[in-house]
CSV table of C-alpha atoms and ligand atoms in Angstrom, one decimal:
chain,number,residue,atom,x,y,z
A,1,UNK,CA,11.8,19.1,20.0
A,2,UNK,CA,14.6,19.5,22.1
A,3,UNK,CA,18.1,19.5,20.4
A,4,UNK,CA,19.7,17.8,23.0
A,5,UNK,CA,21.3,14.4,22.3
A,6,UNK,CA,19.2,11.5,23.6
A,7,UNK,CA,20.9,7.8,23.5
A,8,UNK,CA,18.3,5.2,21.8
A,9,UNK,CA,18.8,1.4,22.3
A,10,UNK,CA,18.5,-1.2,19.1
A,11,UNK,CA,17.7,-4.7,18.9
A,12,UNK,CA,17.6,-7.1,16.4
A,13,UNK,CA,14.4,-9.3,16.6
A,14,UNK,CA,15.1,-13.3,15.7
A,15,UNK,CA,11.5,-14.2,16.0
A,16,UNK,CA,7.8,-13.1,16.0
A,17,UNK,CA,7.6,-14.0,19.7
A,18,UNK,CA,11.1,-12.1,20.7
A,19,UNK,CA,10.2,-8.9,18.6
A,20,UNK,CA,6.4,-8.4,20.4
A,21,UNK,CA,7.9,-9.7,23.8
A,22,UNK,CA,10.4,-6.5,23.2
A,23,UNK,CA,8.6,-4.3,21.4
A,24,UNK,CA,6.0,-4.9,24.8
A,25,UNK,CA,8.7,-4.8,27.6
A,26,UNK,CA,9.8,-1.3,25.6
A,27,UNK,CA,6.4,0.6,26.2
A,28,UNK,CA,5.3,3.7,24.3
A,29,UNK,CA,8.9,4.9,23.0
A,30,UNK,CA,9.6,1.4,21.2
A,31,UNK,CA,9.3,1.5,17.5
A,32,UNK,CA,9.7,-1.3,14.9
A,33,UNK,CA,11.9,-0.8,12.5
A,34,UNK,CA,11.4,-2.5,9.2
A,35,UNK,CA,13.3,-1.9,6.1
A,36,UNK,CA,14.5,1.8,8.1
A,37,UNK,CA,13.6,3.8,4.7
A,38,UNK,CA,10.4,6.2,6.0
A,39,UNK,CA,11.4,5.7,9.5
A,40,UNK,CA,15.4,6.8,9.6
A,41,UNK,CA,14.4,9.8,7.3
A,42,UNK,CA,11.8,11.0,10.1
A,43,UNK,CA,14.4,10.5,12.6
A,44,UNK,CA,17.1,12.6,10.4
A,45,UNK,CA,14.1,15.1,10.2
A,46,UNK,CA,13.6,15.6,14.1
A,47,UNK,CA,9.8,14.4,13.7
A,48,UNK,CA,10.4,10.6,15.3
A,49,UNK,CA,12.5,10.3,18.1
A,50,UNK,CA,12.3,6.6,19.6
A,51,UNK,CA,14.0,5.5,22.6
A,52,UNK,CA,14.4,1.5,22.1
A,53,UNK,CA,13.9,0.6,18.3
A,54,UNK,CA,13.2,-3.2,17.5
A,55,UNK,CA,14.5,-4.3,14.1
A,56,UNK,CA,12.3,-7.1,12.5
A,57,UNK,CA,13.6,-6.9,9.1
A,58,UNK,CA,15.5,-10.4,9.7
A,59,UNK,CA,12.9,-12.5,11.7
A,60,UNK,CA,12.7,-15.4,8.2
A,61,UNK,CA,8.8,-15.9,9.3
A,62,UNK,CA,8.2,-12.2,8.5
A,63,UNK,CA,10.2,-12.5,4.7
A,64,UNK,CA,8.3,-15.3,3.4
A,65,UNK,CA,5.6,-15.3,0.2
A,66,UNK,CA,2.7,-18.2,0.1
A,67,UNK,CA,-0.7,-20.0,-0.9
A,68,UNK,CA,-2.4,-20.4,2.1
A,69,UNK,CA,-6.0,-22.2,1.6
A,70,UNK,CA,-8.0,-19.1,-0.8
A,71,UNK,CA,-5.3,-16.6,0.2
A,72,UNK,CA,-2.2,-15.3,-0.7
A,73,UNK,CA,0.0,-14.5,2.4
A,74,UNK,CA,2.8,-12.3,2.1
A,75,UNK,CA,5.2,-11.4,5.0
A,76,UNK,CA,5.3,-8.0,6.2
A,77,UNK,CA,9.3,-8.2,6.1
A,78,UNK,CA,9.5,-8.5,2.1
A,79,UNK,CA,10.7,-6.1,0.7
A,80,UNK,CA,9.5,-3.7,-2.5
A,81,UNK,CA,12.4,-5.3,-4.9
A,82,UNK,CA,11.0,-8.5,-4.3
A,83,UNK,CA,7.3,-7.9,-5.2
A,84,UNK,CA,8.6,-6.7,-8.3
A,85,UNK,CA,9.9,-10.3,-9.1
A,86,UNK,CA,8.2,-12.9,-7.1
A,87,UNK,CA,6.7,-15.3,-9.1
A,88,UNK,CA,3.7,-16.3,-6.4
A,89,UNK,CA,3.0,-12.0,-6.8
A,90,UNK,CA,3.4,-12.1,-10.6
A,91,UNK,CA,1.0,-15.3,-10.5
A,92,UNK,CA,-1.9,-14.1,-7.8
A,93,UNK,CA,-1.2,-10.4,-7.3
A,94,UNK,CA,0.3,-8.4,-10.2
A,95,UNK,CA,-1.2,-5.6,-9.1
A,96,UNK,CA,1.6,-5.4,-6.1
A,97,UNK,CA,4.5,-5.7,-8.5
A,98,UNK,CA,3.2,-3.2,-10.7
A,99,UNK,CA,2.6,-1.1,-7.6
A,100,UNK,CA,6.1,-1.5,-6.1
A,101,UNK,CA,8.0,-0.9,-9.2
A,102,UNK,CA,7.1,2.8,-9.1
A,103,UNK,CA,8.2,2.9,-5.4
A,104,UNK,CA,11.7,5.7,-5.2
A,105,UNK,CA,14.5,4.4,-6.3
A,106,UNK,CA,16.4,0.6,-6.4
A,107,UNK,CA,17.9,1.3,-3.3
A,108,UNK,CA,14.8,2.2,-1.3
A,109,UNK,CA,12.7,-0.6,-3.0
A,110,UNK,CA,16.0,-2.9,-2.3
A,111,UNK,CA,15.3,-1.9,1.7
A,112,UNK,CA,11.5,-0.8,2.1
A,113,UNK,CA,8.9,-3.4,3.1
A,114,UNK,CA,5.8,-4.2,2.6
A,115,UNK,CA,4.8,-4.1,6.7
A,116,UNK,CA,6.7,-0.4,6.8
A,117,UNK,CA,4.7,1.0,3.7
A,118,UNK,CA,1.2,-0.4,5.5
A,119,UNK,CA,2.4,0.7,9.0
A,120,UNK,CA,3.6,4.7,8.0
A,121,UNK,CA,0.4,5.1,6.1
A,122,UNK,CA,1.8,7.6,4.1
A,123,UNK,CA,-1.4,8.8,1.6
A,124,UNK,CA,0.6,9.5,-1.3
A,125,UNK,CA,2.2,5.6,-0.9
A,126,UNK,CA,1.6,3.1,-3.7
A,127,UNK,CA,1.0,-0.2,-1.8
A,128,UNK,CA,-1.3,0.8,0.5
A,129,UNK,CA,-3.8,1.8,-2.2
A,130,UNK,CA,-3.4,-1.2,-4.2
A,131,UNK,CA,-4.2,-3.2,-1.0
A,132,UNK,CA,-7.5,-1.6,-0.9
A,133,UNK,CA,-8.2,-2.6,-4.6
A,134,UNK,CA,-7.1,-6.4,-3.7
A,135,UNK,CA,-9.6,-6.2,-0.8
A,136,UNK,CA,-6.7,-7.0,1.5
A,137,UNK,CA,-6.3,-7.9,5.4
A,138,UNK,CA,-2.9,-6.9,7.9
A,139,UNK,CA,-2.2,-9.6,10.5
A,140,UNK,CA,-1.7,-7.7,13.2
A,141,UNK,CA,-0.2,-9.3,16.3
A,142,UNK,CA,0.6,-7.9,20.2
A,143,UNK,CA,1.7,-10.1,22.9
A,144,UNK,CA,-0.9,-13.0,23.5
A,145,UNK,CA,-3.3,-11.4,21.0
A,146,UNK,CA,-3.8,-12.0,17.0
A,147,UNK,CA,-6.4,-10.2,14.2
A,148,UNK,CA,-6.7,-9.7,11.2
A,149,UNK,CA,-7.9,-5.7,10.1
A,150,UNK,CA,-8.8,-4.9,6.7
A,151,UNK,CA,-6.5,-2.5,4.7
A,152,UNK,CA,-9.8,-0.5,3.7
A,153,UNK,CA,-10.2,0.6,7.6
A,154,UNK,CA,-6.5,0.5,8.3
A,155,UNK,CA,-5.3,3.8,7.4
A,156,UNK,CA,-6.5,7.2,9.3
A,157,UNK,CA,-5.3,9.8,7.8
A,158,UNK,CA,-1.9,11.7,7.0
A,159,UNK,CA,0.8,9.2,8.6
A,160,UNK,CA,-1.6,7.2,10.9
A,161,UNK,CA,-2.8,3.7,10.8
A,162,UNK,CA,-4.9,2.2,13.1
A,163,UNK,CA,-1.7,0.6,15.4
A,164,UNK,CA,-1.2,1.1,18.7
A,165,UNK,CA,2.1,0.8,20.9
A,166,UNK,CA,3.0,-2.6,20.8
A,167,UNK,CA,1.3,-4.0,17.9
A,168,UNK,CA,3.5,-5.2,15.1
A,169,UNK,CA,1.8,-6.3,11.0
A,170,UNK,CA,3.3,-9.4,10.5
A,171,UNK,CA,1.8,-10.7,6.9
A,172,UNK,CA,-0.7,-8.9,4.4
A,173,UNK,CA,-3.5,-11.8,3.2
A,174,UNK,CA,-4.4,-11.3,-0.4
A,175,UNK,CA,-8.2,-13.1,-1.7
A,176,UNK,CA,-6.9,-15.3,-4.7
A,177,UNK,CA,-9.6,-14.1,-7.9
A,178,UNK,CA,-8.4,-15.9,-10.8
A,179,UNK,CA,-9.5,-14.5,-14.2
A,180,UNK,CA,-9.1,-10.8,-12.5
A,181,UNK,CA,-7.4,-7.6,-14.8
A,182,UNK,CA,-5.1,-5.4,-12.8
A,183,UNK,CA,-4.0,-2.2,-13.9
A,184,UNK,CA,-2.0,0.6,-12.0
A,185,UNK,CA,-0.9,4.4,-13.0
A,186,UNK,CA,0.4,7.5,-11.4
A,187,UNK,CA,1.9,11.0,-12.1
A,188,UNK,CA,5.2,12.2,-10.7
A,189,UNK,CA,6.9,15.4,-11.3
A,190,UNK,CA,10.4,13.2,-11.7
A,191,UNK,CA,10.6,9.8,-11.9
A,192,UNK,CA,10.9,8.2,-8.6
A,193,UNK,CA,9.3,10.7,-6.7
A,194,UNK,CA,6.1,10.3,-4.5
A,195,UNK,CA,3.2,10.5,-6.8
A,196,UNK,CA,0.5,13.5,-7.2
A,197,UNK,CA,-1.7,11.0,-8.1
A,198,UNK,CA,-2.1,7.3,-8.5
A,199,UNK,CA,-4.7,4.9,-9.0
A,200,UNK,CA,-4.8,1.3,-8.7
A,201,UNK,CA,-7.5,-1.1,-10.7
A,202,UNK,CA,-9.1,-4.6,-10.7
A,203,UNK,CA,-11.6,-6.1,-13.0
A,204,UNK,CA,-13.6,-9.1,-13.9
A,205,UNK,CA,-15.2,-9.4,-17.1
A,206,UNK,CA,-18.4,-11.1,-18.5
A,207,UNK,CA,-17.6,-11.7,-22.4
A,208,UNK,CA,-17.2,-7.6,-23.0
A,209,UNK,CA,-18.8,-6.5,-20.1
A,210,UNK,CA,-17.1,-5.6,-16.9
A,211,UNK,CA,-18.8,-8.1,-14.2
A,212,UNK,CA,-17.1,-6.4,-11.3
A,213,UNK,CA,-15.0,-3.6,-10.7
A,214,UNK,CA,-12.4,-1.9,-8.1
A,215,UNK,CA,-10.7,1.6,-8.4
A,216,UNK,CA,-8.7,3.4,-5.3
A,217,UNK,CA,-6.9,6.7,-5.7
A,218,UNK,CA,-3.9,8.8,-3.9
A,219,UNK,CA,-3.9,12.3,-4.5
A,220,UNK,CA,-7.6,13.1,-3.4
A,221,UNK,CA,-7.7,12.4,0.2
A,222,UNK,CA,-5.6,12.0,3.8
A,223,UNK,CA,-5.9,8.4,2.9
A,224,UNK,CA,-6.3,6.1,-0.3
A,225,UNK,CA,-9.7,6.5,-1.6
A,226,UNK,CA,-12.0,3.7,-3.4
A,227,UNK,CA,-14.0,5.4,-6.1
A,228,UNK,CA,-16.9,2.9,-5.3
A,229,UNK,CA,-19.5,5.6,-7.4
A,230,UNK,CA,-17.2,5.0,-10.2
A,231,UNK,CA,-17.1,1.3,-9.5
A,232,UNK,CA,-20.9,1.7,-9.7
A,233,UNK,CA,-21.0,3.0,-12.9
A,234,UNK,CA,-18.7,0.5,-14.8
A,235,UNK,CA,-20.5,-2.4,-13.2
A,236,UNK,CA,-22.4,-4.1,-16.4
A,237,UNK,CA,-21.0,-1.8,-19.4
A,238,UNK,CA,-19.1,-3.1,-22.3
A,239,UNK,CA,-15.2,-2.1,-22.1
A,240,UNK,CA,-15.6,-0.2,-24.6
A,241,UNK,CA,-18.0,2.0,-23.0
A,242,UNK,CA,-15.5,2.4,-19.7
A,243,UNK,CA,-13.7,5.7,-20.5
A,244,UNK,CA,-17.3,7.2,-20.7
A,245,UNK,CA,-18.8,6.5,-18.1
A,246,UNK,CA,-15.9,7.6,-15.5
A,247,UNK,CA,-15.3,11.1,-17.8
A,248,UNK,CA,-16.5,13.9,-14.6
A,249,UNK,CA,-14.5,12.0,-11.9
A,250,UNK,CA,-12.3,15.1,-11.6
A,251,UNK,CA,-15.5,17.5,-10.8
A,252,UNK,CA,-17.0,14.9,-8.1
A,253,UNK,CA,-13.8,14.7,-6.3
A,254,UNK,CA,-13.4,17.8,-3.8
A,255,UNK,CA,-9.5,18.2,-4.1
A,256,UNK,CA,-8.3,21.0,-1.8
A,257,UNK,CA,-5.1,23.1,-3.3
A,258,UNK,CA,-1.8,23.0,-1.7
A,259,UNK,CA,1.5,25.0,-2.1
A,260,UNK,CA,2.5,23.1,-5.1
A,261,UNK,CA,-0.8,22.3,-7.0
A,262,UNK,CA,-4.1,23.0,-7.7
A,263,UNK,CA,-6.8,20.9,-6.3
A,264,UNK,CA,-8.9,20.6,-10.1
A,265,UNK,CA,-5.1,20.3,-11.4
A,266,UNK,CA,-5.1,17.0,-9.3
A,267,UNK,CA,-8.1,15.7,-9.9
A,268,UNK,CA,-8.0,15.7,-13.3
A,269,UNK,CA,-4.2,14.0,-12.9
A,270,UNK,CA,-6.0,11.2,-10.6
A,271,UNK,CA,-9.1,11.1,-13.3
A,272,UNK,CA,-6.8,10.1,-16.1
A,273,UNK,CA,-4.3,7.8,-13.9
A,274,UNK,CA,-7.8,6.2,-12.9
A,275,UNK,CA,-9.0,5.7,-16.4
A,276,UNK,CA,-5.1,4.6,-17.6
A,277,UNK,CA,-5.8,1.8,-14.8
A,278,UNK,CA,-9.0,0.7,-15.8
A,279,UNK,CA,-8.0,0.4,-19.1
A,280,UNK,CA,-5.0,-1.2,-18.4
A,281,UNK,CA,-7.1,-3.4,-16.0
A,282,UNK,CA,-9.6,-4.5,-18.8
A,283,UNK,CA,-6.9,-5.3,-21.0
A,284,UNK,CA,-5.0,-7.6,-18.8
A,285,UNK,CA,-8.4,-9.3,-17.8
A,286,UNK,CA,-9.0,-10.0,-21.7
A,287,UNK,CA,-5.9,-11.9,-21.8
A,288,UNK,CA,-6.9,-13.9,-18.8
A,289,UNK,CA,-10.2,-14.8,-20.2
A,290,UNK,CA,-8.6,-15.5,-23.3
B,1,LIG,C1,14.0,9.0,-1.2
B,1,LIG,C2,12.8,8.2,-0.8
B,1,LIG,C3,11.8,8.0,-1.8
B,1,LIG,C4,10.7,7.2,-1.5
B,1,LIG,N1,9.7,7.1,-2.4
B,1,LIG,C5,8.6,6.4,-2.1
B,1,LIG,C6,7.5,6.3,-3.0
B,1,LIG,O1,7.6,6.8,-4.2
B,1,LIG,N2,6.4,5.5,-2.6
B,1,LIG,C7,6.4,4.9,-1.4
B,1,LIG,O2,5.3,4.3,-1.1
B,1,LIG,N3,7.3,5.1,-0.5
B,1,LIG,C8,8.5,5.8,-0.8
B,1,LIG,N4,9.5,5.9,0.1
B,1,LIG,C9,9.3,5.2,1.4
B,1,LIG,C10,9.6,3.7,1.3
B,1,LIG,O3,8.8,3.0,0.4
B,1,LIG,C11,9.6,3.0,2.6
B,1,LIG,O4,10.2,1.8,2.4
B,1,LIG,C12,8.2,2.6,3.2
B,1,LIG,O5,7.4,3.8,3.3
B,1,LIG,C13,8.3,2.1,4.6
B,1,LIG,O6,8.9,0.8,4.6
B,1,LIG,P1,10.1,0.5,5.6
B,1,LIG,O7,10.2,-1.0,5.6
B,1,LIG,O8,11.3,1.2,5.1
B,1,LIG,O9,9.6,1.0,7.0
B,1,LIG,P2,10.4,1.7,8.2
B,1,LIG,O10,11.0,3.0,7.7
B,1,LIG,O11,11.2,0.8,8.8
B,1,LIG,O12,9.1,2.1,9.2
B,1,LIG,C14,8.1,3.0,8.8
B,1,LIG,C15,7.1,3.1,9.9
B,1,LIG,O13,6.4,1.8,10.0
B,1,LIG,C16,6.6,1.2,11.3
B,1,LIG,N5,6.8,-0.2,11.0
B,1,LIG,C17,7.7,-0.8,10.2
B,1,LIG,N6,7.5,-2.1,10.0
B,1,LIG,C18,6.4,-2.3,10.8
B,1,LIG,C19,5.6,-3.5,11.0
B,1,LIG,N7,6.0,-4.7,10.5
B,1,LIG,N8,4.6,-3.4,11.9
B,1,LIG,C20,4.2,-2.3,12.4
B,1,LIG,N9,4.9,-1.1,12.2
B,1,LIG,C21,6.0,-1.1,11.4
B,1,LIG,C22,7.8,1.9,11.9
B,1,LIG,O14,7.8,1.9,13.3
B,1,LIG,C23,7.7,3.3,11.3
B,1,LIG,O15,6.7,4.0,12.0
B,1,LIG,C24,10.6,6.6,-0.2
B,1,LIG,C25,11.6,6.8,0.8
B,1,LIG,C26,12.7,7.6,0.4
B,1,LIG,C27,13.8,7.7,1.5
């Protein structure tokens, strides 16, 4: 990349409509810009260099949290602080506040978003992998065009997410499953860095046994990974049994080394943050039944 100082224009979105009306007018150079906090770093870093950047972090369509039929819908404009103390997450989606609150620091969980966490797909990232667990959908809107794509399909790998130029997530669509346990655990070198390893957990209980359950990982993969062998295995045990049956997760997962660990070293970090979860998971779904 060239050194040479380019000028880049900025815009702040008022609505949905304005923001994909822009973001379409702009062509292949035109970024959102969300809460700024993955984005402005890359940009600092020489490895994004946008021409026209739209902001959408104020558009209020994008910022709210609701009930919508079986689903809650939150906008893809709320930021990390605020699933931390939302009392529609706390209520139908725990698993996102616990999820967020390990996200940097205050300041970057004051700024970042939920719609820029999805979008960067960044595989060590704690929402994303938590959205797998809830079984979530992104709306995804262009202009004139509106779906909805799972989150289980939605990343690709290191940094990309199945978005093209001119698309924009407006709202994440969480199933509402009452009676549910959530648990979530990771492994930093220093607190508030990305983790090594995380894992997110849901579960539904039958008396002591584990009806149904969900487990995804970071630290394994490109992507967040759902364990669904493991999910197998707890499907129908007692709780007490749990720990058991996921003990040799680490030797099934094929963890490649990088420069700062070693691939088993990781896997056993993501086995015991995915039986932490679970455990944690159970627990919580105890007191729900209770
Ligand atoms: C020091 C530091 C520590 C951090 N630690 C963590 C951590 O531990 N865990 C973690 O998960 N993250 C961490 N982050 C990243 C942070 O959580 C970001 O907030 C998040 O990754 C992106 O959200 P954002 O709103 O800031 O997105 P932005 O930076 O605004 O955008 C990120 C990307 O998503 C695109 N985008 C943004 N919004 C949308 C949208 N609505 N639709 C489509 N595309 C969109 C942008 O074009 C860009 O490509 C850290 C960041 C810093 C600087």
């Amino acid at each position: 990349m060239s050194d040479v100082l380019t000028t880049m224009a900025y815009e702040r979105a008022r609505s949905v409509p304005e923001a994909l009306t822009l973001l379409a007018e702009g062509g292949e150079d035109t970024r959102p810009i969300s809460g700024g906090q993955s984005l402005v770093p890359m940009m600092n870093l020489g490895l994004a260099a946008p021409a026209f950047l739209v902001d959408v972090s104020g558009i209020p369509a994008l910022r709210t949290i609701g009930v919508d039929g079986g689903h809650l819908v939150v906008g893809a404009a709320v930021t990390h602080a605020e699933l931390t103390t939302d009392p529609l997450i706390a209520e139908h989606a725990p698993l996102l506040a616990m999820a967020a609150a390990h996200i940097g620091s205050q300041r970057i969980r004051n700024r970042g978003t939920i719609g820029g966490s999805v979008s960067h797909g960044d595989a060590a990232a704690e929402l994303p992998v938590s959205c797998h667990v809830l079984e979530a959908d992104y709306r995804v809107e262009s202009l004139g065009r509106q779906e909805w794509r799972p989150a289980r399909e939605f990343s690709l790998g290191y940094y990309q997410t199945d978005l093209r130029s001119g698309e924009l997530v407006t709202a994440v669509r969480i199933p509402l499953r009452p009676r549910h346990g959530w648990g979530f655990h990771e492994y930093s070198r220093r607190a508030g860095d990305f983790a090594l390893a995380s894992a997110a957990a849901g579960v539904a209980l039958d008396g002591d046994r584990i009806r149904s359950a969900a487990v995804a990982v970071t630290g394994a993969a490109d992507r967040p990974l759902r364990l669904e062998a493991v999910e197998r295995r707890l499907t129908g045990v007692t709780v007490a049994e749990a720990e058991r049956v996921m003990s040799g997760l680490a030797a099934a997962l094929d963890v490649a080394d990088d420069p700062y660990t070693k691939g088993a070293d990781r896997a056993r970090l993501i086995e015991a943050m995915a039986v932490r979860a679970v455990r944690d998971a159970c627990a919580d779904a105890r007191r729900e039944q209770a």
